[in-house]
Amino acid sequence: MRNAQLSTIFDQMADVMEILGEDRFRINSYRKVARTVAELPTDVGVLLENGRLAETPGIGKSSLAKIEEFVESGTMAAHTELLKRVPASLPELLRIPGMGPKGVKVIYENLGVQSIADLKRALADGSVAKLPGFGQKKAATIQRGIEFLEASTGRIRLDQALEAAALVVARLREVPGVEKVEIAGSVRRRAETIGDVDILVTTGKHTEESNQQHKRIIQAFTVAPFVDRVLAAGETKGSAIVRTDAVAVQVDVRVVPAESFGAALQYFTGSKQHNVRLREMALKAKMKLNEYGLFKGDALVAGATEESIYKKLGLDYVPALLREDRGEVEAAGKHALPQLVRLEDIKGDFHVHTLASDGRASLEEMVNAAQALGYKFLCITDHSESSVVANGQTPKRLAQQIEQIHALNARTKGFTVLAGAEVDILADGSLDFEDELLADLDLVIASIHSGLTSPRGKVTYRTLKAMDSPYVTILGHPTGRMLGQREAMDLDIPAMIEHAAQTGTALELNGNPYRLDLKDVHCRMAIEKGIKLTLGTDAHSTAGLGLMHFGVATAARGWATKQNVANALPLTKLKSWLKTKRPK
DNA sequence: GCCGTTTTCGGCCCGACTGTTTTCAGTCG
């Protein structure tokens, strides 16, 4: 899709305009266009043709013309012209924490610094510290910023962020005077990757001693053994790099009095874009929203709970999972928010491995663990023969496993084990087992495990062809991505979703936090086409079954209700649903 | 540049922290 390219172009223009010191509101609208285009579910070319792009909020006449120009010619004059005005490598300096557009402008104009390499030299010879508005400390901050940037692996996975958050939460709960400790930010929204971790602490009602008390709480955080480096430590806010066994991540701790808890939680949860929307609404209603509350003049109108703030703004309560400015504010105003799927709605797991392939627990152990979670069913989906490294089963071994499952079902009450397989989609789009064997299974997940870097046409062809099989119930981890490790396949997502709808194939939402595949926005596209999602943990151990909450959160971020999720079906309905695609 | 149940012009989210300042600008979230 050209959407990603266009998004980058608008962001690049905004970067350059910032360095040039142009109008910040204009820059903001470029940023908004960049973000809007990136999140469009359909290629801009298509939306241009059917006129929908012009209706998209945030995209006005000027941006529309620029996009049109790019779609027609592959270039954009405004972009080309802007890039000519500063050295090409200059915008990369904006990525250094502590360096903003003003700083970049000063070091460029005074020292001729054009790149991070130039900047390192200027820092080393002391010329940065001598610049107007700079100094020894500022130079040191920039130095550390460069080191951080070069050592950083970028965003971390949600499970890693939750682990870091748990460390800090446990520490803060022990500090005297602390009443509540809540995880906020993108971790609370269960975003698929996390930039930094936000934690909110409340004390009792505001008193004379509050400031001292707040300071002590921040200090307790910054001197904790897991803190690598302190970035800031004031009276209400502390920021530090926290190191766990797996990762280092920035954690921000904010302390507020109890009467502002809701406002602070709302503010600190974000997303930024969602908050901007609410603040705009507050302004229109002659009010003001900040992290201390919703105010009319100086009077506090709401603040103790998040619910009260949304209510006073004329909105239904928006679950944190939806706060991305993807239409949830409008829906909340029209009482049209979905009843999101919850972990309690989940009656079983669709994607599980055992010792028969590369799992570490037996069939019986996995079933026992699923029963302990209160599930009603479990689908056993071991690998197929071609997945040699994963100890994929031969047809003979699979046939034996099916027998084993039937026998287990015969002696189990109130719980059903479904016989399935995760069958490889081969290079030509055919399946790794014959139809006769597939017909003996209750369900089939078809997955691509090889050739993930093939061109778009090839991976899309294989994916669509596999869905043509009447025995393929579910397309497994459709894009094949591994967060932080491996890019998604270059799959034509709209075509894949369209074909899933046509063939009646379900799409997996693989809940393993390495995958979260399909991702939230694609889940939403699928749901809008009436496609059922199946949540699977891809568990390779009994503990792995506990990852279901990641899948549920991601589905909810895709606006899924329990009707959209096959895991929530009662068993009888599930069984008949599994047969819908099969030959009659 | 975008937008409009007060506006087609005149707005555009808000506050904390830091460092370099003699009262505030820059950066961040």
PDB file of N, CA, C and O in Angstrom, chain A residues 306-361:
ATOM      1  N   GLU A 306     -12.682   8.417  36.150  1.00  0.00           N
ATOM      2  CA  GLU A 306     -12.694   8.594  34.699  1.00  0.00           C
ATOM      3  C   GLU A 306     -14.123   8.699  34.189  1.00  0.00           C
ATOM      4  O   GLU A 306     -14.429   9.506  33.314  1.00  0.00           O
ATOM      5  N   GLU A 307     -14.998   7.877  34.760  1.00  0.00           N
ATOM      6  CA  GLU A 307     -16.393   7.841  34.316  1.00  0.00           C
ATOM      7  C   GLU A 307     -17.028   9.226  34.395  1.00  0.00           C
ATOM      8  O   GLU A 307     -17.743   9.652  33.486  1.00  0.00           O
ATOM      9  N   SER A 308     -16.739   9.940  35.519  1.00  0.00           N
ATOM     10  CA  SER A 308     -17.358  11.257  35.716  1.00  0.00           C
ATOM     11  C   SER A 308     -16.904  12.237  34.642  1.00  0.00           C
ATOM     12  O   SER A 308     -17.680  13.080  34.198  1.00  0.00           O
ATOM     13  N   ILE A 309     -15.669  12.106  34.203  1.00  0.00           N
ATOM     14  CA  ILE A 309     -15.151  13.029  33.190  1.00  0.00           C
ATOM     15  C   ILE A 309     -15.838  12.790  31.842  1.00  0.00           C
ATOM     16  O   ILE A 309     -16.313  13.725  31.202  1.00  0.00           O
ATOM     17  N   TYR A 310     -15.901  11.519  31.452  1.00  0.00           N
ATOM     18  CA  TYR A 310     -16.569  11.219  30.179  1.00  0.00           C
ATOM     19  C   TYR A 310     -18.021  11.665  30.225  1.00  0.00           C
ATOM     20  O   TYR A 310     -18.549  12.227  29.265  1.00  0.00           O
ATOM     21  N   LYS A 311     -18.665  11.432  31.361  1.00  0.00           N
ATOM     22  CA  LYS A 311     -20.083  11.780  31.497  1.00  0.00           C
ATOM     23  C   LYS A 311     -20.293  13.288  31.339  1.00  0.00           C
ATOM     24  O   LYS A 311     -21.176  13.723  30.602  1.00  0.00           O
ATOM     25  N   LYS A 312     -19.443  14.068  32.020  1.00  0.00           N
ATOM     26  CA  LYS A 312     -19.599  15.526  31.960  1.00  0.00           C
ATOM     27  C   LYS A 312     -19.301  16.067  30.564  1.00  0.00           C
ATOM     28  O   LYS A 312     -19.711  17.160  30.213  1.00  0.00           O
ATOM     29  N   LEU A 313     -18.568  15.309  29.792  1.00  0.00           N
ATOM     30  CA  LEU A 313     -18.292  15.726  28.414  1.00  0.00           C
ATOM     31  C   LEU A 313     -19.375  15.214  27.462  1.00  0.00           C
ATOM     32  O   LEU A 313     -19.283  15.393  26.247  1.00  0.00           O
ATOM     33  N   GLY A 314     -20.402  14.558  28.026  1.00  0.00           N
ATOM     34  CA  GLY A 314     -21.497  14.062  27.199  1.00  0.00           C
ATOM     35  C   GLY A 314     -21.178  12.772  26.478  1.00  0.00           C
ATOM     36  O   GLY A 314     -21.753  12.467  25.436  1.00  0.00           O
ATOM     37  N   LEU A 315     -20.245  12.011  27.046  1.00  0.00           N
ATOM     38  CA  LEU A 315     -19.817  10.786  26.371  1.00  0.00           C
ATOM     39  C   LEU A 315     -20.065   9.560  27.250  1.00  0.00           C
ATOM     40  O   LEU A 315     -20.011   9.655  28.480  1.00  0.00           O
ATOM     41  N   ASP A 316     -20.318   8.423  26.605  1.00  0.00           N
ATOM     42  CA  ASP A 316     -20.291   7.161  27.331  1.00  0.00           C
ATOM     43  C   ASP A 316     -18.851   6.891  27.743  1.00  0.00           C
ATOM     44  O   ASP A 316     -17.916   7.377  27.097  1.00  0.00           O
ATOM     45  N   TYR A 317     -18.689   6.077  28.767  1.00  0.00           N
ATOM     46  CA  TYR A 317     -17.340   5.717  29.207  1.00  0.00           C
ATOM     47  C   TYR A 317     -16.626   4.951  28.095  1.00  0.00           C
ATOM     48  O   TYR A 317     -17.165   3.993  27.537  1.00  0.00           O
ATOM     49  N   VAL A 318     -15.435   5.397  27.784  1.00  0.00           N
ATOM     50  CA  VAL A 318     -14.665   4.733  26.723  1.00  0.00           C
ATOM     51  C   VAL A 318     -13.638   3.811  27.371  1.00  0.00           C
ATOM     52  O   VAL A 318     -12.751   4.282  28.092  1.00  0.00           O
ATOM     53  N   PRO A 319     -13.744   2.501  27.143  1.00  0.00           N
ATOM     54  CA  PRO A 319     -12.737   1.586  27.698  1.00  0.00           C
ATOM     55  C   PRO A 319     -11.334   1.974  27.221  1.00  0.00           C
ATOM     56  O   PRO A 319     -11.163   2.421  26.087  1.00  0.00           O
ATOM     57  N   ALA A 320     -10.355   1.805  28.095  1.00  0.00           N
ATOM     58  CA  ALA A 320      -8.985   2.201  27.775  1.00  0.00           C
ATOM     59  C   ALA A 320      -8.510   1.563  26.466  1.00  0.00           C
ATOM     60  O   ALA A 320      -7.758   2.175  25.706  1.00  0.00           O
ATOM     61  N   LEU A 321      -8.958   0.342  26.199  1.00  0.00           N
ATOM     62  CA  LEU A 321      -8.508  -0.381  25.011  1.00  0.00           C
ATOM     63  C   LEU A 321      -8.879   0.322  23.708  1.00  0.00           C
ATOM     64  O   LEU A 321      -8.265   0.073  22.675  1.00  0.00           O
ATOM     65  N   LEU A 322      -9.872   1.184  23.768  1.00  0.00           N
ATOM     66  CA  LEU A 322     -10.342   1.839  22.537  1.00  0.00           C
ATOM     67  C   LEU A 322      -9.813   3.253  22.365  1.00  0.00           C
ATOM     68  O   LEU A 322     -10.108   3.912  21.376  1.00  0.00           O
ATOM     69  N   ARG A 323      -9.024   3.735  23.318  1.00  0.00           N
ATOM     70  CA  ARG A 323      -8.677   5.161  23.289  1.00  0.00           C
ATOM     71  C   ARG A 323      -7.527   5.461  22.336  1.00  0.00           C
ATOM     72  O   ARG A 323      -6.398   5.716  22.752  1.00  0.00           O
ATOM     73  N   GLU A 324      -7.809   5.392  21.065  1.00  0.00           N
ATOM     74  CA  GLU A 324      -6.781   5.607  20.050  1.00  0.00           C
ATOM     75  C   GLU A 324      -7.193   6.664  19.039  1.00  0.00           C
ATOM     76  O   GLU A 324      -6.506   6.847  18.035  1.00  0.00           O
ATOM     77  N   ASP A 325      -8.293   7.355  19.294  1.00  0.00           N
ATOM     78  CA  ASP A 325      -8.861   8.281  18.304  1.00  0.00           C
ATOM     79  C   ASP A 325      -9.090   7.570  16.975  1.00  0.00           C
ATOM     80  O   ASP A 325      -8.638   8.020  15.918  1.00  0.00           O
ATOM     81  N   ARG A 326      -9.756   6.449  17.051  1.00  0.00           N
ATOM     82  CA  ARG A 326     -10.138   5.721  15.836  1.00  0.00           C
ATOM     83  C   ARG A 326     -11.660   5.662  15.749  1.00  0.00           C
ATOM     84  O   ARG A 326     -12.236   4.630  15.395  1.00  0.00           O
ATOM     85  N   GLY A 327     -12.293   6.745  16.130  1.00  0.00           N
ATOM     86  CA  GLY A 327     -13.753   6.807  16.033  1.00  0.00           C
ATOM     87  C   GLY A 327     -14.457   6.545  17.346  1.00  0.00           C
ATOM     88  O   GLY A 327     -15.693   6.614  17.416  1.00  0.00           O
ATOM     89  N   GLU A 328     -13.706   6.247  18.401  1.00  0.00           N
ATOM     90  CA  GLU A 328     -14.362   5.919  19.675  1.00  0.00           C
ATOM     91  C   GLU A 328     -15.015   7.130  20.335  1.00  0.00           C
ATOM     92  O   GLU A 328     -16.038   6.976  21.023  1.00  0.00           O
ATOM     93  N   VAL A 329     -14.466   8.322  20.088  1.00  0.00           N
ATOM     94  CA  VAL A 329     -15.053   9.517  20.709  1.00  0.00           C
ATOM     95  C   VAL A 329     -16.434   9.779  20.097  1.00  0.00           C
ATOM     96  O   VAL A 329     -17.417  10.003  20.814  1.00  0.00           O
ATOM     97  N   GLU A 330     -16.509   9.688  18.780  1.00  0.00           N
ATOM     98  CA  GLU A 330     -17.787   9.881  18.102  1.00  0.00           C
ATOM     99  C   GLU A 330     -18.786   8.821  18.550  1.00  0.00           C
ATOM    100  O   GLU A 330     -19.947   9.121  18.858  1.00  0.00           O
ATOM    101  N   ALA A 331     -18.328   7.566  18.593  1.00  0.00           N
ATOM    102  CA  ALA A 331     -19.222   6.468  18.982  1.00  0.00           C
ATOM    103  C   ALA A 331     -19.710   6.659  20.422  1.00  0.00           C
ATOM    104  O   ALA A 331     -20.875   6.399  20.724  1.00  0.00           O
ATOM    105  N   ALA A 332     -18.836   7.144  21.288  1.00  0.00           N
ATOM    106  CA  ALA A 332     -19.225   7.344  22.688  1.00  0.00           C
ATOM    107  C   ALA A 332     -20.280   8.437  22.796  1.00  0.00           C
ATOM    108  O   ALA A 332     -21.147   8.402  23.671  1.00  0.00           O
ATOM    109  N   GLY A 333     -20.220   9.408  21.894  1.00  0.00           N
ATOM    110  CA  GLY A 333     -21.215  10.479  21.891  1.00  0.00           C
ATOM    111  C   GLY A 333     -22.568  10.007  21.402  1.00  0.00           C
ATOM    112  O   GLY A 333     -23.603  10.562  21.750  1.00  0.00           O
ATOM    113  N   LYS A 334     -22.547   8.957  20.591  1.00  0.00           N
ATOM    114  CA  LYS A 334     -23.800   8.439  20.015  1.00  0.00           C
ATOM    115  C   LYS A 334     -24.259   7.162  20.705  1.00  0.00           C
ATOM    116  O   LYS A 334     -25.117   6.454  20.193  1.00  0.00           O
ATOM    117  N   HIS A 335     -23.693   6.864  21.853  1.00  0.00           N
ATOM    118  CA  HIS A 335     -24.000   5.634  22.600  1.00  0.00           C
ATOM    119  C   HIS A 335     -23.843   4.415  21.702  1.00  0.00           C
ATOM    120  O   HIS A 335     -24.669   3.503  21.729  1.00  0.00           O
ATOM    121  N   ALA A 336     -22.819   4.415  20.898  1.00  0.00           N
ATOM    122  CA  ALA A 336     -22.653   3.343  19.912  1.00  0.00           C
ATOM    123  C   ALA A 336     -21.352   2.562  20.104  1.00  0.00           C
ATOM    124  O   ALA A 336     -20.880   1.914  19.174  1.00  0.00           O
ATOM    125  N   LEU A 337     -20.780   2.616  21.297  1.00  0.00           N
ATOM    126  CA  LEU A 337     -19.565   1.834  21.524  1.00  0.00           C
ATOM    127  C   LEU A 337     -19.926   0.353  21.620  1.00  0.00           C
ATOM    128  O   LEU A 337     -20.982   0.001  22.129  1.00  0.00           O
ATOM    129  N   PRO A 338     -19.064  -0.520  21.128  1.00  0.00           N
ATOM    130  CA  PRO A 338     -19.356  -1.957  21.211  1.00  0.00           C
ATOM    131  C   PRO A 338     -19.192  -2.487  22.638  1.00  0.00           C
ATOM    132  O   PRO A 338     -18.440  -1.919  23.430  1.00  0.00           O
ATOM    133  N   GLN A 339     -19.911  -3.552  22.934  1.00  0.00           N
ATOM    134  CA  GLN A 339     -19.696  -4.282  24.193  1.00  0.00           C
ATOM    135  C   GLN A 339     -18.504  -5.201  23.949  1.00  0.00           C
ATOM    136  O   GLN A 339     -18.653  -6.265  23.345  1.00  0.00           O
ATOM    137  N   LEU A 340     -17.345  -4.812  24.415  1.00  0.00           N
ATOM    138  CA  LEU A 340     -16.128  -5.518  24.042  1.00  0.00           C
ATOM    139  C   LEU A 340     -16.059  -6.930  24.635  1.00  0.00           C
ATOM    140  O   LEU A 340     -16.535  -7.172  25.747  1.00  0.00           O
ATOM    141  N   VAL A 341     -15.471  -7.823  23.869  1.00  0.00           N
ATOM    142  CA  VAL A 341     -15.236  -9.191  24.351  1.00  0.00           C
ATOM    143  C   VAL A 341     -14.324  -9.132  25.582  1.00  0.00           C
ATOM    144  O   VAL A 341     -13.432  -8.284  25.669  1.00  0.00           O
ATOM    145  N   ARG A 342     -14.607 -10.014  26.542  1.00  0.00           N
ATOM    146  CA  ARG A 342     -13.798 -10.058  27.777  1.00  0.00           C
ATOM    147  C   ARG A 342     -13.222 -11.468  27.954  1.00  0.00           C
ATOM    148  O   ARG A 342     -13.738 -12.433  27.375  1.00  0.00           O
ATOM    149  N   LEU A 343     -12.222 -11.547  28.792  1.00  0.00           N
ATOM    150  CA  LEU A 343     -11.600 -12.854  29.055  1.00  0.00           C
ATOM    151  C   LEU A 343     -12.646 -13.846  29.580  1.00  0.00           C
ATOM    152  O   LEU A 343     -12.598 -15.035  29.249  1.00  0.00           O
ATOM    153  N   GLU A 344     -13.616 -13.373  30.363  1.00  0.00           N
ATOM    154  CA  GLU A 344     -14.650 -14.252  30.926  1.00  0.00           C
ATOM    155  C   GLU A 344     -15.526 -14.892  29.842  1.00  0.00           C
ATOM    156  O   GLU A 344     -16.192 -15.888  30.093  1.00  0.00           O
ATOM    157  N   ASP A 345     -15.545 -14.277  28.656  1.00  0.00           N
ATOM    158  CA  ASP A 345     -16.384 -14.810  27.580  1.00  0.00           C
ATOM    159  C   ASP A 345     -15.732 -16.003  26.883  1.00  0.00           C
ATOM    160  O   ASP A 345     -16.386 -16.706  26.108  1.00  0.00           O
ATOM    161  N   ILE A 346     -14.458 -16.201  27.133  1.00  0.00           N
ATOM    162  CA  ILE A 346     -13.689 -17.189  26.381  1.00  0.00           C
ATOM    163  C   ILE A 346     -13.905 -18.589  26.966  1.00  0.00           C
ATOM    164  O   ILE A 346     -13.659 -18.824  28.143  1.00  0.00           O
ATOM    165  N   LYS A 347     -14.365 -19.501  26.102  1.00  0.00           N
ATOM    166  CA  LYS A 347     -14.700 -20.848  26.572  1.00  0.00           C
ATOM    167  C   LYS A 347     -13.665 -21.887  26.168  1.00  0.00           C
ATOM    168  O   LYS A 347     -13.803 -23.069  26.517  1.00  0.00           O
ATOM    169  N   GLY A 348     -12.653 -21.463  25.447  1.00  0.00           N
ATOM    170  CA  GLY A 348     -11.637 -22.428  25.032  1.00  0.00           C
ATOM    171  C   GLY A 348     -10.569 -21.786  24.167  1.00  0.00           C
ATOM    172  O   GLY A 348     -10.669 -20.608  23.822  1.00  0.00           O
ATOM    173  N   ASP A 349      -9.571 -22.579  23.838  1.00  0.00           N
ATOM    174  CA  ASP A 349      -8.397 -22.105  23.110  1.00  0.00           C
ATOM    175  C   ASP A 349      -8.304 -22.875  21.790  1.00  0.00           C
ATOM    176  O   ASP A 349      -8.424 -24.097  21.781  1.00  0.00           O
ATOM    177  N   PHE A 350      -8.094 -22.135  20.709  1.00  0.00           N
ATOM    178  CA  PHE A 350      -8.119 -22.772  19.386  1.00  0.00           C
ATOM    179  C   PHE A 350      -6.770 -23.261  18.885  1.00  0.00           C
ATOM    180  O   PHE A 350      -6.701 -23.925  17.861  1.00  0.00           O
ATOM    181  N   HIS A 351      -5.687 -22.861  19.552  1.00  0.00           N
ATOM    182  CA  HIS A 351      -4.376 -23.153  18.953  1.00  0.00           C
ATOM    183  C   HIS A 351      -3.398 -23.601  20.045  1.00  0.00           C
ATOM    184  O   HIS A 351      -2.902 -22.783  20.815  1.00  0.00           O
ATOM    185  N   VAL A 352      -3.140 -24.898  20.081  1.00  0.00           N
ATOM    186  CA  VAL A 352      -2.343 -25.474  21.165  1.00  0.00           C
ATOM    187  C   VAL A 352      -1.468 -26.611  20.631  1.00  0.00           C
ATOM    188  O   VAL A 352      -1.912 -27.400  19.798  1.00  0.00           O
ATOM    189  N   HIS A 353      -0.235 -26.665  21.099  1.00  0.00           N
ATOM    190  CA  HIS A 353       0.673 -27.758  20.709  1.00  0.00           C
ATOM    191  C   HIS A 353       0.934 -28.686  21.897  1.00  0.00           C
ATOM    192  O   HIS A 353       0.808 -28.273  23.056  1.00  0.00           O
ATOM    193  N   THR A 354       1.291 -29.916  21.605  1.00  0.00           N
ATOM    194  CA  THR A 354       1.607 -30.897  22.650  1.00  0.00           C
ATOM    195  C   THR A 354       2.937 -31.573  22.321  1.00  0.00           C
ATOM    196  O   THR A 354       3.576 -31.251  21.315  1.00  0.00           O
ATOM    197  N   LEU A 355       3.299 -32.533  23.145  1.00  0.00           N
ATOM    198  CA  LEU A 355       4.521 -33.308  22.917  1.00  0.00           C
ATOM    199  C   LEU A 355       4.535 -33.978  21.546  1.00  0.00           C
ATOM    200  O   LEU A 355       5.601 -34.311  21.024  1.00  0.00           O
ATOM    201  N   ALA A 356       3.345 -34.157  20.976  1.00  0.00           N
ATOM    202  CA  ALA A 356       3.272 -34.833  19.682  1.00  0.00           C
ATOM    203  C   ALA A 356       4.018 -34.059  18.601  1.00  0.00           C
ATOM    204  O   ALA A 356       4.491 -34.644  17.631  1.00  0.00           O
ATOM    205  N   SER A 357       4.119 -32.726  18.757  1.00  0.00           N
ATOM    206  CA  SER A 357       5.010 -31.985  17.847  1.00  0.00           C
ATOM    207  C   SER A 357       6.050 -31.264  18.706  1.00  0.00           C
ATOM    208  O   SER A 357       6.883 -31.927  19.315  1.00  0.00           O
ATOM    209  N   ASP A 358       5.983 -29.945  18.806  1.00  0.00           N
ATOM    210  CA  ASP A 358       7.041 -29.247  19.539  1.00  0.00           C
ATOM    211  C   ASP A 358       6.599 -28.685  20.892  1.00  0.00           C
ATOM    212  O   ASP A 358       7.278 -27.826  21.449  1.00  0.00           O
ATOM    213  N   GLY A 359       5.457 -29.134  21.408  1.00  0.00           N
ATOM    214  CA  GLY A 359       5.030 -28.693  22.735  1.00  0.00           C
ATOM    215  C   GLY A 359       5.831 -29.377  23.826  1.00  0.00           C
ATOM    216  O   GLY A 359       6.565 -30.332  23.571  1.00  0.00           O
ATOM    217  N   ARG A 360       5.697 -28.871  25.044  1.00  0.00           N
ATOM    218  CA  ARG A 360       6.460 -29.443  26.150  1.00  0.00           C
ATOM    219  C   ARG A 360       5.560 -30.164  27.159  1.00  0.00           C
ATOM    220  O   ARG A 360       6.022 -30.580  28.216  1.00  0.00           O
ATOM    221  N   ALA A 361       4.265 -30.248  26.855  1.00  0.00           N
ATOM    222  CA  ALA A 361       3.348 -30.950  27.759  1.00  0.00           C
ATOM    223  C   ALA A 361       2.530 -31.956  26.962  1.00  0.00           C
ATOM    224  O   ALA A 361       2.352 -31.808  25.751  1.00  0.00           O
TER     225      ALA A 361
END
